N, CA, C and O atoms as a GROMACS GRO file, in nm:
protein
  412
    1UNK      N    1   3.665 -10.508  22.437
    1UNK     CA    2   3.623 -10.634  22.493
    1UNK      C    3   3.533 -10.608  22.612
    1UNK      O    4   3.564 -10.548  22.715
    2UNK      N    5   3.405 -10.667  22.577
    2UNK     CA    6   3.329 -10.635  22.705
    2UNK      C    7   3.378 -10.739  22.832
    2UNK      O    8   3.449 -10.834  22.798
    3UNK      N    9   3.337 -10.721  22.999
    3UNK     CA   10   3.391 -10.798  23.054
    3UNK      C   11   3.302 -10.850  23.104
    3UNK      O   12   3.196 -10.794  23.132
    4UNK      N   13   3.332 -10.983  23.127
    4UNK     CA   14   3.170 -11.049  23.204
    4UNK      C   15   3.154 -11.032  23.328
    4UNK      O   16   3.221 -10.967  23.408
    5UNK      N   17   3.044 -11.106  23.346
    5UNK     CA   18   2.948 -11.088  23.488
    5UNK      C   19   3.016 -11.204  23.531
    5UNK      O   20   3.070 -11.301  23.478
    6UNK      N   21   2.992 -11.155  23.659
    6UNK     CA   22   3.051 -11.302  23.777
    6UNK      C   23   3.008 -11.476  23.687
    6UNK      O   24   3.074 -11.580  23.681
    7UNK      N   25   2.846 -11.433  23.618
    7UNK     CA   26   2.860 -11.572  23.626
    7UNK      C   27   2.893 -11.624  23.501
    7UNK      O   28   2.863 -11.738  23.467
    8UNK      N   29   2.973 -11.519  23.409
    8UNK     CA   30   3.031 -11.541  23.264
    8UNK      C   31   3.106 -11.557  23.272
    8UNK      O   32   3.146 -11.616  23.171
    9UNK      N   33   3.223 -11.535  23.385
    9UNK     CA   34   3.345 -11.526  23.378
    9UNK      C   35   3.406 -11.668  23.334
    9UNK      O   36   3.341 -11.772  23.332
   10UNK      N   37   3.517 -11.658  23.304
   10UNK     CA   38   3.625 -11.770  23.286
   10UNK      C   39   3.675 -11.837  23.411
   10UNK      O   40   3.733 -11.771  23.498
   11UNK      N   41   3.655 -11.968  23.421
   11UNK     CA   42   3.715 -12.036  23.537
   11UNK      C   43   3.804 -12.122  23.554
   11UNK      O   44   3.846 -12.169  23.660
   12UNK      N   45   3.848 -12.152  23.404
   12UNK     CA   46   3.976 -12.225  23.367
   12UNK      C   47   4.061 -12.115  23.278
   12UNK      O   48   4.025 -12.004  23.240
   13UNK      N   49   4.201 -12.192  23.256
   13UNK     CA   50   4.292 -12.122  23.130
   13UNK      C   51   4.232 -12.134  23.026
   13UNK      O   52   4.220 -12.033  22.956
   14UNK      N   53   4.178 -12.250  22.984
   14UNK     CA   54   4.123 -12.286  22.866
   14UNK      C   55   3.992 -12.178  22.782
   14UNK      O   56   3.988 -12.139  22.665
   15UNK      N   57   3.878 -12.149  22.919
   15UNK     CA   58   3.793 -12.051  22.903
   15UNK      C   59   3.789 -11.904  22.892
   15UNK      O   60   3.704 -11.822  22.857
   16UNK      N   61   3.968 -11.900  22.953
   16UNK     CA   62   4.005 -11.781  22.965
   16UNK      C   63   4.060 -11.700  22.818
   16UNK      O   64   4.041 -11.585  22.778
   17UNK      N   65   4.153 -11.845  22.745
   17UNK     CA   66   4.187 -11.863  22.611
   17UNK      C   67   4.114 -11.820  22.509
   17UNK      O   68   4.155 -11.748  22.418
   18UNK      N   69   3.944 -11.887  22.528
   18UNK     CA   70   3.848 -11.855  22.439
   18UNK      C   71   3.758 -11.755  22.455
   18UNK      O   72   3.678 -11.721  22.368
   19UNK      N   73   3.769 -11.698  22.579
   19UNK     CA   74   3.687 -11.615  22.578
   19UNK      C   75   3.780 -11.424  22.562
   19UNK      O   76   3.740 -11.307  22.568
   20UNK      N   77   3.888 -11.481  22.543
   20UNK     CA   78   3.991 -11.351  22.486
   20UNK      C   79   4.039 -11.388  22.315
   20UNK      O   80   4.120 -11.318  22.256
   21UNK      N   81   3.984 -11.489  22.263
   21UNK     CA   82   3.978 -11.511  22.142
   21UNK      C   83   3.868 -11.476  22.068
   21UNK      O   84   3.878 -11.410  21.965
   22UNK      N   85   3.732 -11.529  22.128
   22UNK     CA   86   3.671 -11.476  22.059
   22UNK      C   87   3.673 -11.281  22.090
   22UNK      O   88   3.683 -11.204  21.995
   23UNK      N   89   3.663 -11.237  22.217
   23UNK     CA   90   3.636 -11.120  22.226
   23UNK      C   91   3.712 -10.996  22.135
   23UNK      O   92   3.670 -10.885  22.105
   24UNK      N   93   3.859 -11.072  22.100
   24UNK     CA   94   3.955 -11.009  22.058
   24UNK      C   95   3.936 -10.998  21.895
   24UNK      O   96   3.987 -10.915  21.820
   25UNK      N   97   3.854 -11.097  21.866
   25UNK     CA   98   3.801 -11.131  21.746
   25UNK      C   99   3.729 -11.032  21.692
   25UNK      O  100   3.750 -10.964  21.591
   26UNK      N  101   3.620 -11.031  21.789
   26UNK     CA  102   3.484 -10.944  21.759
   26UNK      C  103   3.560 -10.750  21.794
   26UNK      O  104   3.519 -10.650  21.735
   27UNK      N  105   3.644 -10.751  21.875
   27UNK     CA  106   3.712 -10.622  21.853
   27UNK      C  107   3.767 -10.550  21.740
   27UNK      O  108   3.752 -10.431  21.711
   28UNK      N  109   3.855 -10.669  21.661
   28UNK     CA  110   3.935 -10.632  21.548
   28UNK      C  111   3.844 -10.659  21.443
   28UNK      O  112   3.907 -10.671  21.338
   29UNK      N  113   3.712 -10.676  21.425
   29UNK     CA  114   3.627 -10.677  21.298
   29UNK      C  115   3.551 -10.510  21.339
   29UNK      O  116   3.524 -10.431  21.249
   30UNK      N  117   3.532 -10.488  21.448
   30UNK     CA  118   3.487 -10.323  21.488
   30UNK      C  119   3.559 -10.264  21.446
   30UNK      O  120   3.523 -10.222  21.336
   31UNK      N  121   3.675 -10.226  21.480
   31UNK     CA  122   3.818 -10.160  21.417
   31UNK      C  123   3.829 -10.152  21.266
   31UNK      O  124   3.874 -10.065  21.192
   32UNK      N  125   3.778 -10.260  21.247
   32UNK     CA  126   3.829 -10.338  21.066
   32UNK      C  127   3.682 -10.221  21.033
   32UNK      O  128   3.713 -10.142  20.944
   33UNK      N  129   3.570 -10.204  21.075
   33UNK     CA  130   3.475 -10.134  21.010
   33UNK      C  131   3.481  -9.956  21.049
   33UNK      O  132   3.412  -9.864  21.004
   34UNK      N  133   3.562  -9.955  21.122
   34UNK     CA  134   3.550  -9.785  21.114
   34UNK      C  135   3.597  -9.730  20.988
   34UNK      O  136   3.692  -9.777  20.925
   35UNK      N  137   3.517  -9.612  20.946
   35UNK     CA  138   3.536  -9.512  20.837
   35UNK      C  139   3.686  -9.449  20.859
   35UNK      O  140   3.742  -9.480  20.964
   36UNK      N  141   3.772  -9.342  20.744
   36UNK     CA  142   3.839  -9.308  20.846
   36UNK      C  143   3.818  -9.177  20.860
   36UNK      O  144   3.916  -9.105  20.879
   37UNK      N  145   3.676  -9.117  20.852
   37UNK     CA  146   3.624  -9.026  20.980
   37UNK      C  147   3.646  -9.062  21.103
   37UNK      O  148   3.726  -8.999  21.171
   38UNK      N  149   3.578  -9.172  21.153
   38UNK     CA  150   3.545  -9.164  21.243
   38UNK      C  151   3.725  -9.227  21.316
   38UNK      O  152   3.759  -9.185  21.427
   39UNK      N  153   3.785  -9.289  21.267
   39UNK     CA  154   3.936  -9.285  21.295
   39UNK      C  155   4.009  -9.161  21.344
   39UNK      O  156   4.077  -9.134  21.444
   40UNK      N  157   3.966  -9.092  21.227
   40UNK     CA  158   4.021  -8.916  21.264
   40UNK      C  159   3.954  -8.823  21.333
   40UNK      O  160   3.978  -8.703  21.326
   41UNK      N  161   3.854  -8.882  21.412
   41UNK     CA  162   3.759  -8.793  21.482
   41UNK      C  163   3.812  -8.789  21.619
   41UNK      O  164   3.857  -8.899  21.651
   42UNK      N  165   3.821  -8.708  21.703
   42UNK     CA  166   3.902  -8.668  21.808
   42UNK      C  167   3.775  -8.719  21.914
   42UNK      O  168   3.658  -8.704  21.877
   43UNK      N  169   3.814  -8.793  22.078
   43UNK     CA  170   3.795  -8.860  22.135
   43UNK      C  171   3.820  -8.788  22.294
   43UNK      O  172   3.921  -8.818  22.358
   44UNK      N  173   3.746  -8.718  22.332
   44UNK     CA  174   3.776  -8.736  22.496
   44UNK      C  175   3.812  -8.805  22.584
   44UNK      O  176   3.735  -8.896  22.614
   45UNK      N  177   3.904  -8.795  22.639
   45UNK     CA  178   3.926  -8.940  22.749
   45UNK      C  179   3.954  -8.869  22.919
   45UNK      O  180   4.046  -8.835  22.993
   46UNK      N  181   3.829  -8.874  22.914
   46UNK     CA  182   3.790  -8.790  23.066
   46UNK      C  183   3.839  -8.647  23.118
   46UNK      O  184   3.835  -8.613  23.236
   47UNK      N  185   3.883  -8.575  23.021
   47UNK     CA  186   3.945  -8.469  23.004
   47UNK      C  187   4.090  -8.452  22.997
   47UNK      O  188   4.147  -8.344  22.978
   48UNK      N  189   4.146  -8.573  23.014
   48UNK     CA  190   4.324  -8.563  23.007
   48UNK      C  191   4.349  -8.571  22.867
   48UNK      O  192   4.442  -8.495  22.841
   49UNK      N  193   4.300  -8.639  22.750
   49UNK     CA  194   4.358  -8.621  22.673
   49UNK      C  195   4.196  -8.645  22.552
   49UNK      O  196   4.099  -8.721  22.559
   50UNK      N  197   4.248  -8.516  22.432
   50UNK     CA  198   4.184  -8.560  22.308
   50UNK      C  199   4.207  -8.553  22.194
   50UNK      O  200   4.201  -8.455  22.120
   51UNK      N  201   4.243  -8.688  22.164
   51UNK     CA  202   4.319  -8.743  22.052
   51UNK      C  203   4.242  -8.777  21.942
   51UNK      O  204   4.136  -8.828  21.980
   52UNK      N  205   4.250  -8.770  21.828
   52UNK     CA  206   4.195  -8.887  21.724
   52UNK      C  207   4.185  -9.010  21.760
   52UNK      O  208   4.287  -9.063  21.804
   53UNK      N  209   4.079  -9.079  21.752
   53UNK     CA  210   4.034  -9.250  21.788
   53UNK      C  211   4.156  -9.304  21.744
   53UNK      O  212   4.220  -9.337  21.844
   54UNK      N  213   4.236  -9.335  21.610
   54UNK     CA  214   4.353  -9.402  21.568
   54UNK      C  215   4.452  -9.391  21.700
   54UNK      O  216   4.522  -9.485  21.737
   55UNK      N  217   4.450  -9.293  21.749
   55UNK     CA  218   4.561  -9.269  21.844
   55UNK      C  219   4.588  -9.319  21.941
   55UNK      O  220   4.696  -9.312  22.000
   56UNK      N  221   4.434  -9.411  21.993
   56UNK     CA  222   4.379  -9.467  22.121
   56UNK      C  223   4.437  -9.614  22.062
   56UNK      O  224   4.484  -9.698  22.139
   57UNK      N  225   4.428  -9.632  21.932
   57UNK     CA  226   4.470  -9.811  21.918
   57UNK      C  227   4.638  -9.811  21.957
   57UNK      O  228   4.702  -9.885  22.032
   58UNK      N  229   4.679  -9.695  21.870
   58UNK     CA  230   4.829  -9.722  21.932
   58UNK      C  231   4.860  -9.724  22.068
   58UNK      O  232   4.938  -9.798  22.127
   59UNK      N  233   4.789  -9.634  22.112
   59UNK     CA  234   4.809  -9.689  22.282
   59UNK      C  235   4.752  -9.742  22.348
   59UNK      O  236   4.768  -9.713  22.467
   60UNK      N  237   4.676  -9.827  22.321
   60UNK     CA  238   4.576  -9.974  22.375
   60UNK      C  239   4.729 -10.090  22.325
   60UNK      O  240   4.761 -10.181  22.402
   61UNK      N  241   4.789 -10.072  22.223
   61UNK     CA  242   4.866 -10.169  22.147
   61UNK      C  243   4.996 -10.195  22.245
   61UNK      O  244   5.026 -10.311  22.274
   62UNK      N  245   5.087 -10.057  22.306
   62UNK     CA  246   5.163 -10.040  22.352
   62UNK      C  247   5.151 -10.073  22.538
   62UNK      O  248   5.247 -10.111  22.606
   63UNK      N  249   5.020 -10.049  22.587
   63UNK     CA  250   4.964 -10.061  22.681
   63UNK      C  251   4.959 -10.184  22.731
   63UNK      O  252   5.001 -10.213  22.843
   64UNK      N  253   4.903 -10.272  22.641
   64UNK     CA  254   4.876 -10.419  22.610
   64UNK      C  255   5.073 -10.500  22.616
   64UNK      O  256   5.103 -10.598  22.684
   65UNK      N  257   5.131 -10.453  22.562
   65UNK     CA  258   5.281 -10.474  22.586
   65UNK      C  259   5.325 -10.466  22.684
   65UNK      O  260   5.400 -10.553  22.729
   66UNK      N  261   5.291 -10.354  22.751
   66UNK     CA  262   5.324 -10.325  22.875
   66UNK      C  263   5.290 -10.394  23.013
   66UNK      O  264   5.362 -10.414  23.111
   67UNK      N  265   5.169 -10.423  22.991
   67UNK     CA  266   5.144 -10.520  23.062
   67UNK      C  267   5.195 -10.663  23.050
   67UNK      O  268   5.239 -10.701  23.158
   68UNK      N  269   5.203 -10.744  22.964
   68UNK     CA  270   5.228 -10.827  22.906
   68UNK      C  271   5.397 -10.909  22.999
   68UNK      O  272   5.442 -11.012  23.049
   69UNK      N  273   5.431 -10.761  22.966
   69UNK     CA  274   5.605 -10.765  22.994
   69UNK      C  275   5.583 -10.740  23.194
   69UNK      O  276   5.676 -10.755  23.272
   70UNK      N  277   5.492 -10.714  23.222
   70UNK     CA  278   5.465 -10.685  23.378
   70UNK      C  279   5.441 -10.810  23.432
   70UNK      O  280   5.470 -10.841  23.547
   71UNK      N  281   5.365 -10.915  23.311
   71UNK     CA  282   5.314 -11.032  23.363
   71UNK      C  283   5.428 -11.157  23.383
   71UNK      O  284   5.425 -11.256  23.456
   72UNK      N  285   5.533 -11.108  23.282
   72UNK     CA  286   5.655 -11.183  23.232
   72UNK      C  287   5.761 -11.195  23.332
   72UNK      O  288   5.829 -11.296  23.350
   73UNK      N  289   5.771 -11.090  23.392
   73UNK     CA  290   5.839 -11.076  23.499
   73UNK      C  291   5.818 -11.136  23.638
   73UNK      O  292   5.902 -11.130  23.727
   74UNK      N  293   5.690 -11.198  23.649
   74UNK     CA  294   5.651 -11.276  23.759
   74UNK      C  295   5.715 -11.413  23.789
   74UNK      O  296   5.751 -11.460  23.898
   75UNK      N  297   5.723 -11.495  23.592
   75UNK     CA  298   5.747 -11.608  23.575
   75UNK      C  299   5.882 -11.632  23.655
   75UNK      O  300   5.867 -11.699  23.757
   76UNK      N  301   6.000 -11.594  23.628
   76UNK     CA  302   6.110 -11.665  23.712
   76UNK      C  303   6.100 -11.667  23.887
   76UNK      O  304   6.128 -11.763  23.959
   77UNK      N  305   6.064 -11.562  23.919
   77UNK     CA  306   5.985 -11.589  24.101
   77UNK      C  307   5.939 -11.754  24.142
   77UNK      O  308   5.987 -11.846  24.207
   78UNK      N  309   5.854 -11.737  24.086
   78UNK     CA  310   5.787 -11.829  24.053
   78UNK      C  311   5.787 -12.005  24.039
   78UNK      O  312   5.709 -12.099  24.056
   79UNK      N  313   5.960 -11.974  23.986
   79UNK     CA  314   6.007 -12.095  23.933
   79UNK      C  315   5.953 -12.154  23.780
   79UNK      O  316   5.945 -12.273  23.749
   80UNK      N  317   5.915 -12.027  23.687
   80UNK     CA  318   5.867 -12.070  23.605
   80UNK      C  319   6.005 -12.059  23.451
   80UNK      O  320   6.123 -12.039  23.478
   81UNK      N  321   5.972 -12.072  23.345
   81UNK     CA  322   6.086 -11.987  23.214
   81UNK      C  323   6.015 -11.882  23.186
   81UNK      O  324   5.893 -11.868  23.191
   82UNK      N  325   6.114 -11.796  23.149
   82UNK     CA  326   6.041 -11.662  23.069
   82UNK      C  327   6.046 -11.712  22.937
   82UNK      O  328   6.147 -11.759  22.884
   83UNK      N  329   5.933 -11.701  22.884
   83UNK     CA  330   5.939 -11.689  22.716
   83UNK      C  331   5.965 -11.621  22.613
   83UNK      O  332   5.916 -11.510  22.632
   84UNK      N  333   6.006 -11.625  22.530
   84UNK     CA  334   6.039 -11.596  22.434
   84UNK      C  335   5.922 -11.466  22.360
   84UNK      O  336   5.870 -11.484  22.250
   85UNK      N  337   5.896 -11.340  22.446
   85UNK     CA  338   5.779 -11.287  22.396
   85UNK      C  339   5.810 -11.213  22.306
   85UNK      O  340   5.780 -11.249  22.192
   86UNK      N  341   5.857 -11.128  22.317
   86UNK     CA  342   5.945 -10.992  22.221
   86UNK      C  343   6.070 -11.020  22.141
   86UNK      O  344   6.112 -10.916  22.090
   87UNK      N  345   6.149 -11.138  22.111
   87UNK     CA  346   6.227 -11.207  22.087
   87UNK      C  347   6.322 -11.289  22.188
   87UNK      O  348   6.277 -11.360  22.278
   88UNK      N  349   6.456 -11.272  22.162
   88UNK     CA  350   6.481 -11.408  22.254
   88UNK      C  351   6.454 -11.350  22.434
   88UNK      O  352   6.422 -11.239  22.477
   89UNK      N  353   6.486 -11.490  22.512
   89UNK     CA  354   6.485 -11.442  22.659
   89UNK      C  355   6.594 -11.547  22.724
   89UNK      O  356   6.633 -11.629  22.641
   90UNK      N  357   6.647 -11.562  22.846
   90UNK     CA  358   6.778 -11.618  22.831
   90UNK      C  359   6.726 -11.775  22.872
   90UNK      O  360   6.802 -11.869  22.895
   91UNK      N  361   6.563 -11.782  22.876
   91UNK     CA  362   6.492 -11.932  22.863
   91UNK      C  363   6.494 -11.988  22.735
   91UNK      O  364   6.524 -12.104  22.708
   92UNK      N  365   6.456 -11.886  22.648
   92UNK     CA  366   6.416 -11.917  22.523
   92UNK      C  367   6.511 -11.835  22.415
   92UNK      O  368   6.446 -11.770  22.334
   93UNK      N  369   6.642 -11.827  22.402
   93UNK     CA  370   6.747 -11.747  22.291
   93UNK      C  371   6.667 -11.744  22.188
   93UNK      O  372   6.597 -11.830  22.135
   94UNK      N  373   6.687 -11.619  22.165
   94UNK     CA  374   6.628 -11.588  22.015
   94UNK      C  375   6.699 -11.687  21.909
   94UNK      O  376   6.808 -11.736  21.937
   95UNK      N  377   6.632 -11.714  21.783
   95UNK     CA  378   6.683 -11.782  21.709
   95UNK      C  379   6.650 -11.720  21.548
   95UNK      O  380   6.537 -11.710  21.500
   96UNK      N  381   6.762 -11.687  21.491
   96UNK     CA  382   6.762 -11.628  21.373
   96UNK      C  383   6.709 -11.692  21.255
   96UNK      O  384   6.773 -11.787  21.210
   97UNK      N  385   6.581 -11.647  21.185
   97UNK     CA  386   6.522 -11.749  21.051
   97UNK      C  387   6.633 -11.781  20.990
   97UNK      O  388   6.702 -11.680  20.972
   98UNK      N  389   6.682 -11.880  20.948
   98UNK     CA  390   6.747 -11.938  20.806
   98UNK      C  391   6.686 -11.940  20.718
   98UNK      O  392   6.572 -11.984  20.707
   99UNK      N  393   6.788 -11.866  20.598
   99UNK     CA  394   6.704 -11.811  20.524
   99UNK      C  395   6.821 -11.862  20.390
   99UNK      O  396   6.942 -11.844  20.397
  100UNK      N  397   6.741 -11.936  20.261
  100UNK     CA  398   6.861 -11.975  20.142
  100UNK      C  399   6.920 -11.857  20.076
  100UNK      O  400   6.834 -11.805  20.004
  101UNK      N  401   7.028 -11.796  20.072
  101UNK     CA  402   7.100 -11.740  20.008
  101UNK      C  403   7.135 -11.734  19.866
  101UNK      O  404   7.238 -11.787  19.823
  102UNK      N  405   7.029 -11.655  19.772
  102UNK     CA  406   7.023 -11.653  19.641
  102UNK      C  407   7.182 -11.587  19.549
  102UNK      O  408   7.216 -11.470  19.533
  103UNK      N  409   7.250 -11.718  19.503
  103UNK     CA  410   7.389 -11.694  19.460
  103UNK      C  411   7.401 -11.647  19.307
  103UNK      O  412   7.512 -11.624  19.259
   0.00000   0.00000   0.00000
């Protein structure tokens, strides 16, 4: 996701919404077109580590969680609910699909 310039940026939730929708969009159709050479092609990352490109999504994926759950943790401070991100939370109890039972 490229990031914008001061005067691209997002200045509401709403812009913030769409402009990580579309970007996230146009990411996962890049992804969707790599060979899997270039998947399995090993990647410098400033000299700490060089991995195969595939290796970088799993940890962009896990990374992205991580944060996520950093952001989650703000909400009750706050006075806000935690949601229901990863399954239940004691705002939002997980709730088990019902599912018909083939007799």
């Amino acid at each position: 996701m490229e990031t914008p310039d001061e005067e691209h940026k997002p200045k509401t939730v709403a812009e913030l919404v769409t402009w990580y929708g579309e970007n996230m969009a146009r990411g996962m159709e890049r992804i969707r077109s790599l060979s899997p050479e270039q998947l399995t092609t090993n990647v410098d990352f400033f000299g700490a580590f060089n991995f195969p490109a595939a290796f970088y999504l799993g940890f962009l994926n896990n990374h992205s969680i991580h944060h996520r759950g950093q952001l989650a943790t703000y909400l009750r401070p706050m006075g806000a609910k935690c949601p229901s991100i990863y399954g239940g939370s004691f705002d939002e109890p997980w709730q088990p699909v019902e599912t018909s039972s083939a007799a």
